[in-house]
């Protein structure tokens, strides 16, 4: 309904202005669907599970939402983590192999908790490796994480011996395909992680340290902030989030497909963070914004699919909308746009001043009056 | 015509302002052909702005630049170079991995002529002979096909000069060219400079090394706070007078600040009982030094004492502060802090260690090292205290606001709200927030590196007053400032540095601007002095 519009205005008045533009963009996409896509907002309850396009958007965007949470913190320190897609592959591979290997014994596999804990620990280790390269060795984040982005899928292939390993454990399938109180469990997981990350960053001083490191690394060092520790931590968190996303992905398709798990999702995650209002150069971060950013990306994809747009055009349309959102986001672009509407008149008369003198006389005086 | 011959470059009424700062205020400057003219002034005096205006980096607000009788308006360094003004910076701006010849002809390589000309094929032979000829003008014979970085820094600098001259130069600007050279290399450079002067070039020289300035300069122009103080013949300007003019001790600003701040020695606004003067030593620094940065220094500080560090820019003041605060790691020496458990001395490998040990530093460059521009006043203020506590022991918002309120009142920070981004405050208020940041961390030793730079007179006096009262509460303060007046007023003891070493210490009633200037002017590095006398002889010959 007009729900989206009202949401935007009331949020802005509660000084959530960084979230205003992402919310407006999401609202517009939903509004478009409300008008043009029949039954878009219909939600059915079937076997105690919720179904519908909106639920679908939430479910499908959950891996990117998870990735974007960790990515937000990394980007806030002025870094970037390109390896998250590869880490999802590693996590999925470890989970699949550990459930499978014990399948031979017929006991139904390693205890499920272990099959979840192992991949997550490995993901944290991957994140710490990135953090080590960035914080201790001073490698540029984009290069440091590129290492694991490339090598990570190779490692995952080593783990699975190059095979796609299917997972038959039904309890494991619950992570990505189950329902919790009628709600997709993966969405519940995202909400839980979001709450934890917000709590961890905003209820402790860590958020302040992260923003300080991103805003002025030299000054944070001078102020006694443990910049190395902060960086290690955010990359570790990003690794952990990627691990969770890897579990969701592999559980959803009931297999560890290391070549396709999380492929290019790092780019979607970065995009979600940027759309959400966290600046790539670091500093202030918006965790809720990143979530909204991820939803925008998925809502857009779903919209394009349901509208029956030719597949070839999908990516082009996505790119254009994303560009528009990013430009809307940028204060300097908005300022420029606002300015460029004003001085245009005098500038044109200045350039053609001699020949068009008679005509342009009214121009400058008119604009001067304004 | 005559006047054009005697003046090569004339700058009249140059005015340049940046938001909130008048960087150059009606500055006049004249450079004659065949002279070495040194531009002097303390930090922020406007030297580099003047050079940037001259080389087209900044446009002037008003005023004119006349080169050879023609008014010029350079819009970029390349533009200025085409007009005949070339600059060589302290850091060589060439490409180390290319050959000397390639560097000299970078961006204007000669191509093969004749039939091959449409193919733009490099003419290596022309390049080689051209480069050799350009270097010969400096009396330098090199294998121009070798990589640039196979030569010493001094030679690289001369290659940069040769390139500048070859591009076309009537005016050569040398911006601190000697900072990274050793004594012999400086001599070599000076020989080249004299040679070029005798060829009729006008050389604008910038340096902080007094001995060198006197050795090489024909005339000296002094700037202070963006204003022209005057142009003098080097031979007729005593060192003491030069230092006095640079520091501007007769300026009215200082008088009013002096009125506003209490004299250190009287300091009677607190009852005697509160003035806790325990003779206990707080800090002992033994032979702290780092190669190429600071010769080993001994220092001792007592609780509640203000120790001033005086010396010209580049004398090693900030370097000492950086070593003490763990920003740079010392090669040698030890730091002992009373009350600390480590009997073998503190090991400060990062500012974090220093903060944990109870040190605080207000850095020299507020913008790049001090503030977090986008964060709020509150966040900027609590950061050091929070960092000291660690991230789990979080101050709740109420305690944070209480802290911020307290310091806003105590230090007189003028702000609309604690949630305002610090970048929206004036320089003086930003500095007060940083001061509050460190006071909140309850340090034992506060190091202030140019705490009043770029701050208006009122705020300056307030900050000075604060420093005095902090010491009376038992905090030890290491105070660094380029403004002698300020050092004298605030300090109980003054350590004088020159050319990266400690050259003296003044106590109590010995402290005066005169005594400090005297110490700086009279102490001369024996090595450099010897180099100076031999070179003066050479220049005398060249001049006649």
GROMACS .gro file of C-alpha atoms in nm, chain A residues 133-271:
model
  139
  133UNK     CA    1   4.756  -0.989   0.585
  134UNK     CA    2   4.585  -0.651   0.621
  135UNK     CA    3   4.662  -0.560   0.980
  136UNK     CA    4   5.005  -0.716   1.039
  137UNK     CA    5   5.162  -0.717   0.697
  138UNK     CA    6   4.994  -0.401   0.575
  139UNK     CA    7   4.876  -0.554   0.249
  140UNK     CA    8   4.612  -0.350   0.068
  141UNK     CA    9   4.276  -0.507   0.167
  142UNK     CA   10   4.164  -0.549  -0.192
  143UNK     CA   11   4.481  -0.744  -0.274
  144UNK     CA   12   4.496  -0.934   0.054
  145UNK     CA   13   4.143  -1.068   0.019
  146UNK     CA   14   4.185  -1.131  -0.352
  147UNK     CA   15   4.432  -1.400  -0.251
  148UNK     CA   16   4.167  -1.602  -0.071
  149UNK     CA   17   3.902  -1.513  -0.328
  150UNK     CA   18   4.109  -1.696  -0.587
  151UNK     CA   19   4.263  -1.963  -0.366
  152UNK     CA   20   3.951  -2.030  -0.160
  153UNK     CA   21   3.762  -2.215  -0.431
  154UNK     CA   22   4.073  -2.423  -0.494
  155UNK     CA   23   4.087  -2.515  -0.127
  156UNK     CA   24   3.718  -2.604  -0.134
  157UNK     CA   25   3.779  -2.826  -0.437
  158UNK     CA   26   4.059  -3.001  -0.253
  159UNK     CA   27   3.818  -3.070   0.032
  160UNK     CA   28   3.549  -3.214  -0.195
  161UNK     CA   29   3.796  -3.375  -0.437
  162UNK     CA   30   3.637  -3.172  -0.712
  163UNK     CA   31   3.299  -3.339  -0.669
  164UNK     CA   32   2.960  -3.191  -0.599
  165UNK     CA   33   2.873  -3.362  -0.274
  166UNK     CA   34   2.507  -3.395  -0.195
  167UNK     CA   35   2.388  -3.368   0.161
  168UNK     CA   36   2.111  -3.599   0.271
  169UNK     CA   37   2.091  -3.496   0.633
  170UNK     CA   38   1.741  -3.361   0.682
  171UNK     CA   39   1.828  -3.174   0.999
  172UNK     CA   40   2.099  -2.988   0.810
  173UNK     CA   41   1.850  -2.902   0.540
  174UNK     CA   42   1.655  -2.707   0.799
  175UNK     CA   43   1.916  -2.423   0.799
  176UNK     CA   44   1.843  -2.309   0.446
  177UNK     CA   45   1.513  -2.474   0.371
  178UNK     CA   46   1.333  -2.509   0.702
  179UNK     CA   47   1.067  -2.298   0.861
  180UNK     CA   48   1.071  -2.154   1.208
  181UNK     CA   49   0.729  -2.048   1.338
  182UNK     CA   50   0.609  -2.045   0.979
  183UNK     CA   51   0.896  -1.821   0.882
  184UNK     CA   52   1.192  -1.935   0.669
  185UNK     CA   53   1.467  -2.031   0.912
  186UNK     CA   54   1.736  -1.857   0.706
  187UNK     CA   55   1.553  -1.527   0.757
  188UNK     CA   56   1.532  -1.593   1.129
  189UNK     CA   57   1.904  -1.660   1.123
  190UNK     CA   58   1.969  -1.326   0.951
  191UNK     CA   59   1.762  -1.143   1.210
  192UNK     CA   60   1.951  -1.319   1.487
  193UNK     CA   61   2.293  -1.238   1.339
  194UNK     CA   62   2.186  -0.880   1.274
  195UNK     CA   63   2.084  -0.844   1.638
  196UNK     CA   64   2.412  -0.991   1.757
  197UNK     CA   65   2.626  -0.776   1.526
  198UNK     CA   66   2.436  -0.461   1.616
  199UNK     CA   67   2.467  -0.545   1.982
  200UNK     CA   68   2.833  -0.628   1.952
  201UNK     CA   69   2.917  -0.309   1.763
  202UNK     CA   70   2.681  -0.058   1.919
  203UNK     CA   71   2.652  -0.177   2.277
  204UNK     CA   72   3.026  -0.203   2.320
  205UNK     CA   73   3.289   0.048   2.217
  206UNK     CA   74   3.382  -0.164   1.916
  207UNK     CA   75   3.157   0.033   1.679
  208UNK     CA   76   3.330   0.353   1.784
  209UNK     CA   77   3.673   0.198   1.732
  210UNK     CA   78   3.572   0.066   1.389
  211UNK     CA   79   3.442   0.404   1.280
  212UNK     CA   80   3.749   0.577   1.422
  213UNK     CA   81   3.987   0.347   1.236
  214UNK     CA   82   3.795   0.403   0.913
  215UNK     CA   83   3.761   0.777   0.956
  216UNK     CA   84   4.123   0.849   1.041
  217UNK     CA   85   4.363   0.555   1.081
  218UNK     CA   86   4.655   0.773   1.187
  219UNK     CA   87   4.458   0.954   1.453
  220UNK     CA   88   4.320   0.627   1.590
  221UNK     CA   89   4.670   0.489   1.626
  222UNK     CA   90   4.772   0.810   1.802
  223UNK     CA   91   4.472   0.788   2.031
  224UNK     CA   92   4.580   0.444   2.150
  225UNK     CA   93   4.317   0.244   1.965
  226UNK     CA   94   4.426  -0.113   1.899
  227UNK     CA   95   4.397  -0.071   1.523
  228UNK     CA   96   4.550  -0.412   1.454
  229UNK     CA   97   4.304  -0.585   1.683
  230UNK     CA   98   4.008  -0.399   1.536
  231UNK     CA   99   4.103  -0.500   1.184
  232UNK     CA  100   4.163  -0.863   1.279
  233UNK     CA  101   3.825  -0.873   1.443
  234UNK     CA  102   3.623  -0.726   1.155
  235UNK     CA  103   3.778  -0.965   0.905
  236UNK     CA  104   3.711  -1.255   1.141
  237UNK     CA  105   3.348  -1.146   1.175
  238UNK     CA  106   3.323  -1.115   0.799
  239UNK     CA  107   3.462  -1.467   0.767
  240UNK     CA  108   3.211  -1.599   1.019
  241UNK     CA  109   2.922  -1.431   0.837
  242UNK     CA  110   3.045  -1.585   0.512
  243UNK     CA  111   3.059  -1.924   0.681
  244UNK     CA  112   2.696  -1.890   0.792
  245UNK     CA  113   2.599  -1.787   0.440
  246UNK     CA  114   2.783  -2.094   0.312
  247UNK     CA  115   2.579  -2.318   0.541
  248UNK     CA  116   2.256  -2.156   0.422
  249UNK     CA  117   2.350  -2.194   0.057
  250UNK     CA  118   2.465  -2.556   0.080
  251UNK     CA  119   2.169  -2.648   0.296
  252UNK     CA  120   1.927  -2.480   0.056
  253UNK     CA  121   2.043  -2.686  -0.242
  254UNK     CA  122   2.130  -2.990  -0.023
  255UNK     CA  123   2.474  -3.005  -0.180
  256UNK     CA  124   2.817  -2.848  -0.169
  257UNK     CA  125   2.877  -2.709  -0.516
  258UNK     CA  126   3.209  -2.536  -0.467
  259UNK     CA  127   3.226  -2.386  -0.813
  260UNK     CA  128   2.898  -2.202  -0.781
  261UNK     CA  129   2.844  -2.152  -0.410
  262UNK     CA  130   2.842  -1.779  -0.344
  263UNK     CA  131   2.981  -1.700  -0.687
  264UNK     CA  132   2.998  -1.320  -0.729
  265UNK     CA  133   2.808  -1.279  -0.405
  266UNK     CA  134   3.097  -1.071  -0.267
  267UNK     CA  135   3.008  -0.812  -0.526
  268UNK     CA  136   2.641  -0.816  -0.429
  269UNK     CA  137   2.744  -0.781  -0.066
  270UNK     CA  138   2.966  -0.480  -0.139
  271UNK     CA  139   2.684  -0.333  -0.343
   0.00000   0.00000   0.00000
